[in-house]
Short mmCIF file of N, CA, C and O in Angstrom, two decimals:
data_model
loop_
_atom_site.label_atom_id
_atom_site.label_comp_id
_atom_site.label_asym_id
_atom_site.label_seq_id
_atom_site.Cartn_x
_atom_site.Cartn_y
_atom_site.Cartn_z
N UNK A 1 0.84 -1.19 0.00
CA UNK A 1 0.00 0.00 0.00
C UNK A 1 0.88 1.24 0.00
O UNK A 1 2.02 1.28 0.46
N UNK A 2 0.13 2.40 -0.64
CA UNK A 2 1.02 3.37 -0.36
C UNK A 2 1.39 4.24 0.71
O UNK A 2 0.63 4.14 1.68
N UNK A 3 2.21 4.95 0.82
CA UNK A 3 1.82 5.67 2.28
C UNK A 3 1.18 6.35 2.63
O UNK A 3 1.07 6.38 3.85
N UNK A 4 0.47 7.17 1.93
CA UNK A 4 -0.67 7.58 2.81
C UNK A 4 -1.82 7.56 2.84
O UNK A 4 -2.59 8.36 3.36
N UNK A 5 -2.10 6.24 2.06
CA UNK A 5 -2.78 4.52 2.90
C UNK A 5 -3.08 4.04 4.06
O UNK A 5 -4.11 3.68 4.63
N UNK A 6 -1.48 4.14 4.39
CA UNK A 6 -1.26 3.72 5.60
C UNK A 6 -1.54 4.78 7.09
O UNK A 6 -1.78 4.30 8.20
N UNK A 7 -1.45 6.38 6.78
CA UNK A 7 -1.64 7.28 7.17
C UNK A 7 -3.14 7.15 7.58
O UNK A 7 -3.69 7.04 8.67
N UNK A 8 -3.67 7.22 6.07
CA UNK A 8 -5.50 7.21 6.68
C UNK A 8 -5.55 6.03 7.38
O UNK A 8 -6.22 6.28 8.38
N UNK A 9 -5.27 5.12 7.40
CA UNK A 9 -5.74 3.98 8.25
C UNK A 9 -5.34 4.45 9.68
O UNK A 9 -6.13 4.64 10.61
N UNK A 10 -3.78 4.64 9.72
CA UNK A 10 -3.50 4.98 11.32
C UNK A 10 -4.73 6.24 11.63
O UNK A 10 -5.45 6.16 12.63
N UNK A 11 -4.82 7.02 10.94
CA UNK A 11 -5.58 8.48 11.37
C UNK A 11 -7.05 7.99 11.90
O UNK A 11 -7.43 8.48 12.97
N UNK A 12 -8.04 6.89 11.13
CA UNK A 12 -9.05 6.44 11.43
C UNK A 12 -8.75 5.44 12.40
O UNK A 12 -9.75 5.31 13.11
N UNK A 13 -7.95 4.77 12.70
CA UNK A 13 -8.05 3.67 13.97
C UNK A 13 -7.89 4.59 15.13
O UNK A 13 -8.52 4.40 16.17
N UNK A 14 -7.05 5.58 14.98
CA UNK A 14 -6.69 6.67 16.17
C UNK A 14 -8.30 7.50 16.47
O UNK A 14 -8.90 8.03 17.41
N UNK A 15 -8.42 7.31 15.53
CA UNK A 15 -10.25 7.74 15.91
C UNK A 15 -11.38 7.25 16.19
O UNK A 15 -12.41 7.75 16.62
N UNK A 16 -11.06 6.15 15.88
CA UNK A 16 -12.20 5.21 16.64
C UNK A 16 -12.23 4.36 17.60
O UNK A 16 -13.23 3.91 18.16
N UNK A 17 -10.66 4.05 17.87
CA UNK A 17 -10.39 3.43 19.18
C UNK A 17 -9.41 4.07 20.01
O UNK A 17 -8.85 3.33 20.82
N UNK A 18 -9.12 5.08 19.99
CA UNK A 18 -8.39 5.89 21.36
C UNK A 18 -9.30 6.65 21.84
O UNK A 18 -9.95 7.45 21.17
N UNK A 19 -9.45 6.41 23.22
CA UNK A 19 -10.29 7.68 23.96
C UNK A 19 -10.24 9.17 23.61
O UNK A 19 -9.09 9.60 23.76
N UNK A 20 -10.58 9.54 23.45
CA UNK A 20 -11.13 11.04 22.64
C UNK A 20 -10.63 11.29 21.50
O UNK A 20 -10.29 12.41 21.15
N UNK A 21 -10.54 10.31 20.85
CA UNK A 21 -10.62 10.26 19.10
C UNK A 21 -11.62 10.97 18.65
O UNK A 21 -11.45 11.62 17.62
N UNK A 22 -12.73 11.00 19.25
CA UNK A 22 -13.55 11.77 18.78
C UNK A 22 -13.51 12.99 18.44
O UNK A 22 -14.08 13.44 17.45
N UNK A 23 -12.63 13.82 19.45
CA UNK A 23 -12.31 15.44 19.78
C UNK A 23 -11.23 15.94 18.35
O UNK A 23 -11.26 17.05 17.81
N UNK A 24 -10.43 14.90 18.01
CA UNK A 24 -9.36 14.87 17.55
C UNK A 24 -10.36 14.64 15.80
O UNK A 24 -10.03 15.38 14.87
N UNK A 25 -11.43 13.67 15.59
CA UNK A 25 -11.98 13.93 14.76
C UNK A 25 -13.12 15.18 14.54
O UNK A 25 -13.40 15.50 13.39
N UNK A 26 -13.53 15.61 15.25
CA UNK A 26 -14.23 16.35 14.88
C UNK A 26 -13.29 17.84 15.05
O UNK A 26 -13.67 18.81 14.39
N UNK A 27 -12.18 17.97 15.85
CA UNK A 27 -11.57 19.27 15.05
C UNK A 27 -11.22 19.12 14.24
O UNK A 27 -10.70 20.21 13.97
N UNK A 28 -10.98 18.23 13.12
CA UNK A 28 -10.12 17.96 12.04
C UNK A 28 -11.16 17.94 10.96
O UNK A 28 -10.80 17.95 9.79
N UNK A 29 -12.21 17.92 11.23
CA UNK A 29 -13.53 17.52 10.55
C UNK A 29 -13.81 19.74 10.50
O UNK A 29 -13.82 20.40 9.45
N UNK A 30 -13.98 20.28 11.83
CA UNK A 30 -14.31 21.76 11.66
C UNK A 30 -13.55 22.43 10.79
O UNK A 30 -14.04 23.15 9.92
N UNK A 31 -11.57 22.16 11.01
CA UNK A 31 -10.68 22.73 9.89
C UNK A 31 -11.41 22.71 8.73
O UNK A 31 -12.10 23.67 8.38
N UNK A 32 -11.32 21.70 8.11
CA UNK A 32 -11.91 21.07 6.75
C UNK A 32 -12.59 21.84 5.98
O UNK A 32 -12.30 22.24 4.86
N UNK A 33 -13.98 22.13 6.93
CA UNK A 33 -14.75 22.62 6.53
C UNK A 33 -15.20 24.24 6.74
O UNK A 33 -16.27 24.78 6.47
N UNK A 34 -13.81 24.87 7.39
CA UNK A 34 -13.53 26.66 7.70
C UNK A 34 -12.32 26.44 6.47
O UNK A 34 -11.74 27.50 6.27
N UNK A 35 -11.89 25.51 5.75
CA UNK A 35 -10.60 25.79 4.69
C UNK A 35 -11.75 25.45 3.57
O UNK A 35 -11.35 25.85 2.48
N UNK A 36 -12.69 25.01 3.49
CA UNK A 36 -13.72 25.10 2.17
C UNK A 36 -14.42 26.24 1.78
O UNK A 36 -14.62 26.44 0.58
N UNK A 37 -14.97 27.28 2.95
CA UNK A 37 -15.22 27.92 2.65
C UNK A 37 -15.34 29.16 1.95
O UNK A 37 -14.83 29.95 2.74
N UNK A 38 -15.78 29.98 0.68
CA UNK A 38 -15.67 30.68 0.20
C UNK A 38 -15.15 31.63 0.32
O UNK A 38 -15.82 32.22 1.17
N UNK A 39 -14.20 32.34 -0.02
CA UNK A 39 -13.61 33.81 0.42
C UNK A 39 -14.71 34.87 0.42
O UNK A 39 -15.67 34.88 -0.34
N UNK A 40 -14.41 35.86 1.50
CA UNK A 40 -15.15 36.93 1.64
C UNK A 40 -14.71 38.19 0.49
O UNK A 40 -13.55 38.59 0.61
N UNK A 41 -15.53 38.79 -0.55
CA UNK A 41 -15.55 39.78 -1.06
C UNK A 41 -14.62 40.71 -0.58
O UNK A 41 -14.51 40.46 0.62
N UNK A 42 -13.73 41.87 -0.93
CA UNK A 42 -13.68 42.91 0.16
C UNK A 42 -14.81 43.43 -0.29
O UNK A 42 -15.71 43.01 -1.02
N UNK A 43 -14.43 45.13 0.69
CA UNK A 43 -15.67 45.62 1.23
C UNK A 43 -15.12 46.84 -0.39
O UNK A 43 -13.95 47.05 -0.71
N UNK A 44 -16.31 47.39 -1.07
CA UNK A 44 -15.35 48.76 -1.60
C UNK A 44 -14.99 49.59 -0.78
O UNK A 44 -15.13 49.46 0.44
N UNK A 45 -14.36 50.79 -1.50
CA UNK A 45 -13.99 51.08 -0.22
C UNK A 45 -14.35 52.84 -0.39
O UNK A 45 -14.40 53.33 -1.52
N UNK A 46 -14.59 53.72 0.91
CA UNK A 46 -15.07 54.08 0.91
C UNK A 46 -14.64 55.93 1.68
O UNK A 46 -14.07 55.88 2.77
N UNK A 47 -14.88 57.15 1.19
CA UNK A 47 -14.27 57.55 1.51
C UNK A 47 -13.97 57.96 3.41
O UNK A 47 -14.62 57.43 4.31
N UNK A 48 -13.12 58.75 3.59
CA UNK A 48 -12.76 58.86 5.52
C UNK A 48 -14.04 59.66 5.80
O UNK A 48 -14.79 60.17 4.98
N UNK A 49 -14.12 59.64 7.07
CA UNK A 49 -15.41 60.05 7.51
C UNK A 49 -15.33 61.38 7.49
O UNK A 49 -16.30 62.09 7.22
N UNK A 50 -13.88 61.93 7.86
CA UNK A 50 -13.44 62.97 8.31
C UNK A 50 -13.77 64.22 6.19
O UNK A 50 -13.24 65.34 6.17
N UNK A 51 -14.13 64.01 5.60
CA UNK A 51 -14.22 64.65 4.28
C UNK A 51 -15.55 64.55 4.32
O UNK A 51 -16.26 63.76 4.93
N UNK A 52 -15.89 65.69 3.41
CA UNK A 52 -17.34 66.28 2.89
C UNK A 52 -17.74 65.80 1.78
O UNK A 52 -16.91 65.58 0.90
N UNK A 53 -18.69 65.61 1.65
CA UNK A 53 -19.85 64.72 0.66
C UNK A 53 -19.20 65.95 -0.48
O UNK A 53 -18.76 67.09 -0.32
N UNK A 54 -19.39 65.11 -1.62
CA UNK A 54 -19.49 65.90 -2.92
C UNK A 54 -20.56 66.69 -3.23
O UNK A 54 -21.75 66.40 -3.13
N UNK A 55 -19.93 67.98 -3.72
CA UNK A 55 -21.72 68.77 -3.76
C UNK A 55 -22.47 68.72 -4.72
O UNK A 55 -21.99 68.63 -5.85
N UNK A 56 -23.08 68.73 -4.64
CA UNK A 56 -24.07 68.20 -6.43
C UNK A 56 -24.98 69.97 -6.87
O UNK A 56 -25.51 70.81 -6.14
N UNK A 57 -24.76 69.86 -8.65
CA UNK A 57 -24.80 70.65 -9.27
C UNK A 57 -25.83 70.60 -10.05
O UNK A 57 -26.02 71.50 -10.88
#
């Protein structure tokens, strides 16, 4: 097998039979799925608060 074959296997036995495998799967399970998520837009951007509205003509 190849190695990291052998990896997932150790990674899933470590999770289903060591006491708090669970903890260890389900943070690894939250990463996962906060590194899938879509990037946020920026914001445009906008002028300082400290300047006056443009005057309209």
């Amino acid at each position: 097998m190849a190695k990291t074959n052998w990896r997932r296997i150790g990674l899933v036995a470590t999770i289903l039979f060591v006491p708090g495998g669970f903890l260890l799967g389900a943070s690894m399970a939250a990463r996962r799925m906060r590194k899938e998520e879509a990037p946020v837009p920026p914001l445009p951007e906008t002028p300082p608060p400290d300047s006056e509205p443009p005057a309209l003509s």
